[in-house]
Amino acid sequence: MGQPRSERGLGIALVAAAAIAWSTAPFFTRLLPFDPWTILFWRGLFGGSLITVLLVLMQGPGALRQLVVPGRGGLLVASLSAVGMISFIPALQMTDVMNVAVLIATQPFVAAALAWLWLGESATWRTLIASLVAFSGVVITVGGIRAGADIGGVALSCLMVLAISAMTVVVRRHRETSMVAAAALSNFIGSLVSLPFAHDIAHVGGHSLAILAMFGCLQVALGRPSTCSARACCRQGRPP
């Protein structure tokens, strides 16, 4: 069955909106003069709260049960997403944005490898060749990193890629999982984990709090629902 052109166009538009929203992360991270844990705490709190509001508006108050009882798949998705988020902000502070961005670009190929190992999904020759080209580019680009902070930032970027790739495969296995609820839960988990280490939390003023609110609402809360909605649009019209 063919996919309606209007739904395909909507899916592409939502993917573009999600990409724009996610690409604002380096801007906000470099703009805020706080330790990564403080940024993670407030970003997760604002982002998780807005996603929860969107969840209720989309599915009604009963959807809050998905946050309290997420199920095995939902908890695993939320936990892996939280690991990815916790790795992302420190990585942006420890190394160049280019290094992080280049490593993130390999995520689809890492996900394909995990899907082959876990789900037995075979990769095409085109995927294998694209993976080889992508990883060759990563070696060339990241190969000249400086010792010290750069290495830590690259290591955290790799951890983030691995966590998000694993999350993608878990979503594939547990298709009944509500990604919107899991996105809200992952933000709250990230805030909870960050709280004991957030040394600058008492020094956040009104102006910085407004920037953190924009960070959580624009980059996280708007990026996640756009991605989830795009996935739903792309699934429609396909045979079960």
XYZ file of N, CA and C in Angstrom:
720
model
N 0.836 -1.193 0.000
C 0.000 0.000 0.000
C 0.872 1.244 0.000
N 0.533 2.231 -0.817
C 1.301 3.454 -0.872
C 0.931 4.394 0.253
N 1.851 5.204 0.635
C 1.616 6.163 1.702
C 1.091 7.452 1.104
N -0.026 8.039 1.633
C -0.559 9.289 1.100
C 0.513 10.372 1.081
N 0.505 11.161 -0.016
C 1.539 12.189 -0.168
C 1.482 13.215 0.950
N 0.251 13.562 1.407
C 0.121 14.567 2.467
C 0.742 14.080 3.772
N 0.552 12.785 4.094
C 1.122 12.238 5.318
C 2.642 12.143 5.215
N 3.119 11.812 4.038
C 4.576 11.747 3.844
C 5.186 13.131 3.994
N 4.513 14.138 3.429
C 5.003 15.508 3.557
C 5.003 15.980 4.997
N 3.940 15.596 5.744
C 3.874 15.964 7.157
C 5.005 15.303 7.935
N 5.263 14.039 7.624
C 6.343 13.334 8.309
C 7.694 13.988 8.058
N 7.945 14.393 6.806
C 9.206 15.051 6.471
C 9.321 16.392 7.195
N 8.198 17.136 7.244
C 8.200 18.436 7.930
C 8.479 18.266 9.417
N 7.914 17.229 10.027
C 8.134 16.988 11.450
C 9.572 16.566 11.730
N 10.144 15.769 10.829
C 11.554 15.386 10.984
C 12.442 16.624 10.912
N 12.134 17.519 9.963
C 12.912 18.753 9.831
C 12.772 19.614 11.090
N 11.543 19.706 11.633
C 11.323 20.494 12.850
C 12.097 19.904 14.026
N 12.092 18.575 14.130
C 12.825 17.919 15.210
C 14.331 18.156 15.071
N 14.835 18.104 13.819
C 16.269 18.324 13.593
C 16.673 19.744 13.990
N 15.830 20.719 13.641
C 16.128 22.110 14.002
C 16.118 22.275 15.519
N 15.105 21.677 16.172
C 15.015 21.792 17.627
C 16.224 21.166 18.315
N 16.617 19.969 17.882
C 17.748 19.284 18.507
C 19.071 20.015 18.250
N 19.170 20.683 17.096
C 20.433 21.348 16.759
C 20.694 22.586 17.602
N 19.718 23.024 18.392
C 19.926 24.196 19.260
C 20.675 23.838 20.543
N 20.894 22.559 20.807
C 21.538 22.141 22.059
C 22.912 22.765 22.272
N 23.811 22.757 21.273
C 25.130 23.390 21.514
C 25.017 24.875 21.845
N 24.081 25.572 21.194
C 23.900 27.002 21.459
C 23.536 27.237 22.915
N 22.535 26.508 23.413
C 22.102 26.696 24.798
C 23.192 26.254 25.784
N 23.843 25.147 25.473
C 24.869 24.626 26.384
C 26.024 25.612 26.546
N 26.492 26.179 25.447
C 27.603 27.125 25.511
C 27.159 28.475 26.077
N 25.865 28.782 25.998
C 25.365 30.062 26.493
C 25.270 30.087 28.013
N 25.099 28.911 28.627
C 24.874 28.827 30.077
C 26.189 28.570 30.818
N 26.539 29.397 31.805
C 27.814 29.264 32.519
C 27.715 28.378 33.759
N 27.093 27.212 33.609
C 26.890 26.337 34.765
C 27.514 24.976 34.516
N 27.658 24.206 35.592
C 28.147 22.838 35.438
C 27.087 22.011 34.709
N 27.500 20.944 34.048
C 26.548 20.165 33.231
C 25.397 19.582 34.025
N 25.633 19.248 35.299
C 24.571 18.640 36.100
C 23.444 19.639 36.392
N 23.815 20.900 36.608
C 22.798 21.928 36.826
C 21.963 22.129 35.571
N 22.630 22.161 34.422
C 21.908 22.299 33.153
C 20.995 21.104 32.922
N 21.508 19.909 33.181
C 20.706 18.694 32.989
C 19.483 18.679 33.904
N 19.670 19.126 35.156
C 18.546 19.126 36.093
C 17.412 20.014 35.598
N 17.738 21.271 35.281
C 16.691 22.207 34.884
C 16.129 21.882 33.508
N 16.993 21.486 32.588
C 16.507 21.135 31.250
C 15.540 19.961 31.319
N 15.904 18.940 32.104
C 15.035 17.781 32.241
C 13.730 18.113 32.924
N 13.790 18.991 33.927
C 12.581 19.358 34.657
C 11.604 20.110 33.760
N 12.117 21.106 33.023
C 11.249 21.873 32.128
C 10.775 21.020 30.951
N 11.703 20.267 30.361
C 11.339 19.437 29.220
C 10.345 18.353 29.591
N 10.612 17.652 30.695
C 9.706 16.593 31.128
C 8.326 17.117 31.474
N 8.265 18.295 32.089
C 6.975 18.868 32.468
C 6.142 19.215 31.237
N 6.774 19.835 30.238
C 6.027 20.204 29.040
C 5.593 18.977 28.248
N 6.462 17.973 28.157
C 6.072 16.736 27.463
C 4.903 16.069 28.180
N 4.902 16.117 29.511
C 3.782 15.550 30.274
C 2.489 16.283 29.955
N 2.565 17.612 29.863
C 1.374 18.398 29.489
C 0.893 17.999 28.096
N 1.821 17.864 27.157
C 1.455 17.447 25.800
C 0.853 16.052 25.795
N 1.382 15.162 26.629
C 0.856 13.803 26.724
C -0.594 13.815 27.180
N -0.900 14.629 28.198
C -2.271 14.723 28.709
C -3.188 15.334 27.658
N -2.722 16.354 26.963
C -3.538 16.990 25.928
C -3.819 16.026 24.781
N -2.864 15.178 24.453
C -3.007 14.248 23.337
C -3.839 13.022 23.695
N -3.668 12.503 24.929
C -4.279 11.223 25.284
C -5.205 11.277 26.490
N -5.309 12.424 27.134
C -6.176 12.540 28.292
C -5.442 12.256 29.592
N -6.062 12.588 30.739
C -5.413 12.402 32.047
C -5.015 10.962 32.327
N -5.729 10.006 31.742
C -5.404 8.608 31.976
C -4.026 8.216 31.485
N -3.464 9.035 30.584
C -2.139 8.729 30.044
C -1.047 8.874 31.091
N -1.351 9.581 32.195
C -0.347 9.740 33.249
C 0.045 8.401 33.863
N -0.826 7.417 33.728
C -0.508 6.081 34.246
C 0.726 5.504 33.551
N 0.951 5.919 32.292
C 2.113 5.428 31.555
C 3.421 5.936 32.156
N 3.352 7.049 32.898
C 4.544 7.545 33.583
C 4.801 6.786 34.875
N 3.713 6.415 35.552
C 3.831 5.715 36.829
C 4.125 4.229 36.611
N 3.449 3.642 35.628
C 3.640 2.222 35.307
C 4.045 2.124 33.833
N 5.306 2.422 33.515
C 5.716 2.464 32.108
C 5.867 1.105 31.448
N 5.910 0.051 32.256
C 6.148 -1.268 31.696
C 7.624 -1.490 31.431
N 7.968 -2.729 31.140
C 9.382 -3.068 30.945
C 9.982 -2.299 29.768
N 9.254 -2.273 28.647
C 9.762 -1.580 27.468
C 9.891 -0.085 27.705
N 8.867 0.529 28.306
C 8.903 1.963 28.553
C 10.016 2.363 29.500
N 10.227 1.561 30.553
C 11.295 1.869 31.513
C 12.669 1.735 30.869
N 12.828 0.731 30.020
C 14.114 0.530 29.358
C 14.397 1.663 28.364
N 13.371 2.047 27.610
C 13.525 3.159 26.665
C 13.876 4.443 27.409
N 13.147 4.730 28.495
C 13.387 5.945 29.270
C 14.783 5.946 29.890
N 15.217 4.806 30.406
C 16.547 4.724 31.040
C 17.663 4.939 30.028
N 17.556 4.300 28.861
C 18.583 4.466 27.830
C 18.603 5.901 27.307
N 17.415 6.484 27.160
C 17.340 7.876 26.724
C 17.979 8.802 27.757
N 17.761 8.509 29.038
C 18.358 9.325 30.102
C 19.880 9.226 30.073
N 20.407 8.034 29.832
C 21.861 7.870 29.723
C 22.397 8.710 28.569
N 21.671 8.700 27.444
C 22.086 9.501 26.303
C 22.089 10.985 26.612
N 21.053 11.465 27.301
C 20.970 12.887 27.634
C 22.043 13.293 28.636
N 22.280 12.446 29.620
C 23.288 12.752 30.639
C 24.684 12.797 30.029
N 24.918 12.028 28.978
C 26.227 12.031 28.313
C 26.368 13.220 27.366
N 25.264 13.679 26.811
C 25.283 14.681 25.739
C 25.800 16.043 26.192
N 25.227 16.571 27.273
C 25.602 17.925 27.713
C 27.072 18.005 28.135
N 27.581 17.096 28.980
C 29.019 17.160 29.307
C 29.910 17.017 28.084
N 29.486 16.188 27.110
C 30.288 16.025 25.901
C 30.421 17.340 25.147
N 29.323 18.108 25.072
C 29.359 19.401 24.391
C 30.257 20.396 25.106
N 30.377 20.253 26.417
C 31.229 21.165 27.178
C 32.692 20.750 27.158
N 32.962 19.487 26.887
C 34.331 18.975 26.991
C 35.081 18.915 25.672
N 34.354 18.919 24.559
C 35.026 18.842 23.260
C 34.294 19.716 22.257
N 34.855 19.830 21.051
C 34.245 20.663 20.023
C 32.890 20.109 19.602
N 31.996 21.021 19.235
C 30.670 20.611 18.764
C 30.798 19.704 17.544
N 31.771 19.997 16.678
C 31.962 19.185 15.475
C 32.229 17.732 15.820
N 33.053 17.478 16.839
C 33.357 16.096 17.223
C 32.099 15.368 17.671
N 31.278 16.057 18.464
C 30.031 15.447 18.942
C 29.084 15.190 17.780
N 28.963 16.183 16.884
C 28.031 16.061 15.762
C 28.426 14.935 14.818
N 29.714 14.818 14.553
C 30.187 13.760 13.655
C 29.899 12.383 14.248
N 30.123 12.230 15.535
C 29.850 10.947 16.183
C 28.355 10.639 16.208
N 27.533 11.666 16.429
C 26.081 11.457 16.416
C 25.623 10.956 15.050
N 26.294 11.414 13.987
C 25.904 11.013 12.634
C 26.062 9.517 12.390
N 26.840 8.842 13.218
C 27.018 7.393 13.052
C 25.921 6.595 13.739
N 25.035 7.256 14.460
C 24.028 6.550 15.261
C 23.152 5.591 14.444
N 22.674 5.977 13.238
C 21.860 5.024 12.477
C 22.593 3.725 12.152
N 23.898 3.827 11.891
C 24.666 2.639 11.541
C 24.942 1.766 12.770
N 25.153 2.416 13.918
C 25.313 1.659 15.161
C 23.999 0.951 15.499
N 22.885 1.647 15.300
C 21.575 1.031 15.557
C 21.351 -0.169 14.636
N 21.775 -0.030 13.380
C 21.633 -1.148 12.446
C 22.459 -2.353 12.894
N 23.663 -2.085 13.417
C 24.506 -3.179 13.907
C 23.879 -3.858 15.118
N 23.323 -3.067 16.042
C 22.669 -3.653 17.214
C 21.415 -4.436 16.821
N 20.691 -3.926 15.817
C 19.494 -4.637 15.345
C 19.875 -5.980 14.732
N 21.021 -6.028 14.065
C 21.491 -7.287 13.498
C 21.887 -8.268 14.602
N 22.570 -7.757 15.638
C 23.021 -8.622 16.728
C 21.858 -9.105 17.591
N 20.889 -8.220 17.861
C 19.822 -8.537 18.804
C 18.579 -9.099 18.110
N 18.167 -8.452 17.012
C 16.919 -8.839 16.355
C 17.136 -9.724 15.134
N 18.381 -9.857 14.730
C 18.661 -10.683 13.560
C 18.295 -10.030 12.248
N 18.149 -8.696 12.245
C 17.824 -7.988 11.011
C 19.083 -7.864 10.156
N 18.993 -8.337 8.932
C 20.152 -8.297 8.050
C 20.292 -6.919 7.415
N 21.531 -6.505 7.251
C 21.818 -5.209 6.628
C 22.130 -5.400 5.148
N 21.724 -4.434 4.333
C 22.011 -4.496 2.904
C 23.459 -4.061 2.650
N 23.924 -4.364 1.443
C 25.277 -3.944 1.084
C 25.405 -2.438 1.099
N 24.337 -1.737 0.714
C 24.379 -0.274 0.733
C 24.583 0.247 2.151
N 23.915 -0.397 3.125
C 24.079 0.006 4.523
C 25.498 -0.256 4.997
N 26.040 -1.407 4.630
C 27.401 -1.747 5.037
C 28.426 -0.778 4.444
N 28.247 -0.440 3.173
C 29.177 0.495 2.534
C 29.050 1.880 3.160
N 27.792 2.319 3.401
C 27.579 3.628 4.026
C 28.182 3.667 5.426
N 28.078 2.546 6.152
C 28.654 2.472 7.496
C 30.174 2.611 7.437
N 30.783 1.928 6.476
C 32.241 1.990 6.337
C 32.694 3.410 6.006
N 31.961 4.063 5.109
C 32.307 5.442 4.743
C 32.133 6.367 5.946
N 31.022 6.183 6.691
C 30.753 7.042 7.850
C 31.831 6.894 8.917
N 32.198 5.667 9.225
C 33.203 5.454 10.273
C 34.599 5.895 9.820
N 34.860 5.813 8.522
C 36.128 6.336 8.010
C 36.175 7.845 8.192
N 35.049 8.501 7.937
C 34.973 9.942 8.142
C 35.157 10.326 9.599
N 34.605 9.524 10.491
C 34.754 9.786 11.930
C 36.211 9.679 12.340
N 36.900 8.650 11.855
C 38.311 8.457 12.199
C 39.140 9.641 11.722
N 38.854 10.129 10.509
C 39.604 11.260 9.962
C 39.323 12.535 10.750
N 38.032 12.756 11.070
C 37.636 14.006 11.728
C 38.050 14.044 13.191
N 37.808 12.953 13.904
C 38.051 12.918 15.339
C 39.464 12.446 15.660
N 40.175 11.964 14.663
C 41.502 11.404 14.902
C 42.511 12.406 15.432
N 42.285 13.690 15.186
C 43.246 14.689 15.629
C 42.877 15.371 16.926
N 42.078 14.725 17.762
C 41.644 15.344 19.011
C 42.829 15.512 19.956
N 42.691 16.505 20.810
C 43.723 16.759 21.813
C 43.523 15.841 23.013
N 44.585 15.631 23.753
C 44.493 14.815 24.965
C 43.725 15.592 26.032
N 43.218 14.874 27.009
C 42.520 15.528 28.124
C 41.030 15.591 27.912
N 40.495 16.822 27.962
C 39.050 17.005 27.901
C 38.464 16.458 26.611
N 39.164 16.626 25.486
C 38.642 16.138 24.209
C 38.360 14.644 24.257
N 39.270 13.897 24.831
C 39.089 12.448 24.906
C 37.862 12.112 25.744
N 37.685 12.817 26.866
C 36.502 12.593 27.688
C 35.225 12.935 26.949
N 35.233 14.043 26.204
C 34.050 14.439 25.441
C 33.713 13.441 24.355
N 34.744 12.937 23.672
C 34.519 11.936 22.620
C 33.999 10.633 23.227
N 34.555 10.242 24.378
C 34.089 9.015 25.046
C 32.618 9.141 25.440
N 32.239 10.308 25.982
C 30.839 10.524 26.351
C 29.943 10.542 25.118
N 30.433 11.102 24.019
C 29.661 11.102 22.771
C 29.425 9.674 22.284
N 30.457 8.844 22.389
C 30.316 7.438 21.994
C 29.298 6.717 22.878
N 29.328 7.019 24.185
C 28.361 6.415 25.101
C 26.947 6.850 24.740
N 26.790 8.120 24.395
C 25.486 8.626 24.008
C 24.980 7.922 22.745
N 25.846 7.784 21.757
C 25.465 7.120 20.507
C 25.043 5.682 20.780
N 25.801 4.989 21.622
C 25.477 3.605 21.945
C 24.132 3.515 22.674
N 23.889 4.440 23.635
C 22.642 4.417 24.399
C 21.441 4.703 23.505
N 21.536 5.719 22.649
C 20.414 6.075 21.781
C 20.190 4.994 20.724
N 21.255 4.383 20.246
C 21.107 3.287 19.285
C 20.399 2.099 19.933
N 20.800 1.775 21.163
C 20.132 0.688 21.885
C 18.668 1.026 22.131
N 18.384 2.292 22.457
C 17.002 2.717 22.661
C 16.182 2.515 21.390
N 16.781 2.833 20.243
C 16.085 2.665 18.967
C 15.705 1.212 18.732
N 16.616 0.301 19.059
C 16.347 -1.122 18.864
C 15.288 -1.609 19.863
N 15.325 -1.087 21.092
C 14.312 -1.458 22.090
C 12.931 -1.016 21.631
N 12.847 0.178 21.043
C 11.568 0.658 20.510
C 11.077 -0.274 19.415
N 11.993 -0.756 18.607
C 11.649 -1.701 17.544
C 11.099 -3.001 18.130
N 11.683 -3.452 19.234
C 11.240 -4.701 19.864
C 9.921 -4.491 20.617
N 9.811 -3.389 21.360
C 8.614 -3.099 22.144
C 7.813 -1.992 21.465
N 7.105 -2.338 20.422
C 6.400 -1.343 19.606
C 5.201 -0.736 20.325
N 4.767 -1.385 21.384
C 3.613 -0.858 22.122
C 3.994 0.285 23.051
N 5.280 0.548 23.193
C 5.756 1.583 24.108
C 5.331 2.970 23.644
N 4.813 3.762 24.563
C 4.479 5.157 24.268
C 5.747 5.987 24.331
N 6.202 6.463 23.173
C 7.441 7.226 23.131
C 7.302 8.583 23.806
N 6.111 9.164 23.764
C 5.910 10.462 24.417
C 6.030 10.305 25.929
N 5.387 9.273 26.480
C 5.486 9.023 27.921
C 6.916 8.676 28.308
N 7.587 7.869 27.485
C 8.977 7.503 27.776
C 9.890 8.722 27.723
N 9.608 9.656 26.804
C 10.409 10.878 26.709
C 10.265 11.722 27.970
N 9.028 11.847 28.469
C 8.810 12.609 29.708
C 9.530 11.941 30.875
N 9.386 10.616 30.980
C 10.001 9.886 32.082
C 11.521 9.979 32.033
N 12.105 9.919 30.845
C 13.562 9.991 30.732
C 14.089 11.338 31.203
N 13.341 12.406 30.940
C 13.753 13.729 31.408
C 13.702 13.823 32.928
N 12.656 13.261 33.520
C 12.558 13.280 34.978
C 13.646 12.417 35.618
N 13.964 11.281 34.997
C 15.058 10.445 35.497
C 16.374 11.206 35.427
N 16.614 11.900 34.313
C 17.834 12.680 34.171
C 17.948 13.776 35.218
N 16.830 14.433 35.521
C 16.837 15.479 36.552
C 17.127 14.893 37.928
N 16.503 13.767 38.220
C 16.685 13.136 39.522
C 18.130 12.692 39.725
N 18.724 12.109 38.696
C 20.112 11.652 38.784
C 21.066 12.833 38.909
N 20.739 13.942 38.239
C 21.630 15.108 38.219
C 21.582 15.917 39.506
N 20.483 15.870 40.219
C 20.276 16.745 41.373
C 21.400 16.685 42.414
N 21.879 15.504 42.829
C 22.937 15.474 43.862
C 24.261 16.094 43.411
N 24.480 16.212 42.090
C 25.758 16.699 41.583
C 25.680 18.136 41.054
N 24.489 18.737 41.089
C 24.279 20.067 40.515
C 24.763 21.146 41.490
N 26.034 21.498 41.425
C 26.625 22.432 42.387
C 26.161 23.869 42.172
N 25.791 24.230 40.948
C 25.418 25.619 40.655
C 23.915 25.860 40.754
N 23.171 24.880 41.240
C 21.713 24.992 41.212
C 21.212 26.172 42.032
N 21.942 26.539 43.082
C 21.512 27.655 43.928
C 21.895 29.004 43.340
N 22.703 29.006 42.271
C 23.182 30.256 41.682
C 22.464 30.608 40.382
N 21.393 29.893 40.076
C 20.656 30.155 38.840
C 19.692 31.310 39.060
N 19.924 32.417 38.341
C 19.064 33.584 38.457
C 17.883 33.526 37.507
N 17.064 34.574 37.534
C 15.862 34.599 36.713
C 16.152 34.546 35.226
N 17.171 35.295 34.764
C 17.519 35.299 33.343
C 18.001 33.929 32.886
N 18.876 33.325 33.678
C 19.381 31.996 33.330
C 18.272 30.951 33.389
N 17.362 31.110 34.337
C 16.245 30.168 34.453
C 15.362 30.232 33.205
N 15.189 31.436 32.671
C 14.393 31.593 31.451
C 15.079 30.888 30.276
N 16.420 31.006 30.213
C 17.154 30.323 29.137
C 17.050 28.812 29.299
N 17.154 28.335 30.537
C 17.017 26.900 30.798
C 15.624 26.408 30.435
N 14.601 27.227 30.695
C 13.234 26.863 30.326
C 13.102 26.755 28.807
N 13.713 27.706 28.098
C 13.702 27.645 26.632
C 14.445 26.412 26.143
N 15.550 26.087 26.807
C 16.337 24.900 26.451
C 15.477 23.643 26.570
N 14.831 23.482 27.713
C 14.020 22.291 27.933
C 12.804 22.227 27.035
N 12.156 23.380 26.835
C 10.902 23.390 26.068
C 11.148 23.324 24.565
N 12.143 24.070 24.079
C 12.389 24.102 22.633
C 13.177 22.893 22.164
N 14.311 22.645 22.816
C 15.199 21.597 22.317
C 14.710 20.190 22.662
N 14.142 20.018 23.851
C 13.720 18.684 24.285
C 12.247 18.442 24.021
N 11.389 19.279 24.613
C 9.955 19.011 24.573
C 9.367 19.109 23.168
N 9.843 20.032 22.354
C 9.325 20.143 20.999
C 10.013 19.171 20.050
N 11.281 18.855 20.317
C 11.997 17.923 19.461
C 11.475 16.503 19.574
N 11.181 16.040 20.793
C 10.730 14.665 20.991
C 9.357 14.390 20.373
N 8.303 15.196 20.669
C 7.010 14.915 20.045
C 7.049 14.996 18.529
N 7.862 15.899 17.971
C 7.982 15.981 16.522
C 8.554 14.689 15.953
N 9.575 14.154 16.630
C 10.170 12.896 16.182
C 9.177 11.748 16.275
N 8.445 11.684 17.396
C 7.469 10.609 17.587
C 6.338 10.710 16.580
N 5.850 11.930 16.334
C 4.770 12.121 15.376
C 5.231 11.783 13.964
N 6.473 12.138 13.644
C 7.022 11.807 12.333
C 7.087 10.296 12.147
N 7.503 9.578 13.209
C 7.551 8.121 13.137
C 6.169 7.547 12.886
N 5.145 8.110 13.537
C 3.779 7.635 13.353
C 3.304 7.890 11.926
N 3.631 9.061 11.359
C 3.220 9.380 9.993
C 3.876 8.427 9.004
N 5.141 8.109 9.245
C 5.860 7.237 8.324
C 5.357 5.807 8.397
N 4.792 5.396 9.523
C 4.282 4.026 9.648
C 2.949 3.853 8.938
N 2.151 4.940 8.844
C 0.829 4.827 8.266
C 0.950 4.459 6.792
N -0.008 3.640 6.352
C -0.054 3.240 4.972
C 0.754 1.996 4.675
N 1.500 1.491 5.667
C 2.279 0.279 5.481
C 1.471 -0.927 5.920
N 1.690 -2.065 5.296
C 1.009 -3.262 5.760
C 1.487 -3.660 7.126
N 0.637 -4.250 7.990
C 1.042 -4.614 9.352
C 2.063 -5.719 9.355
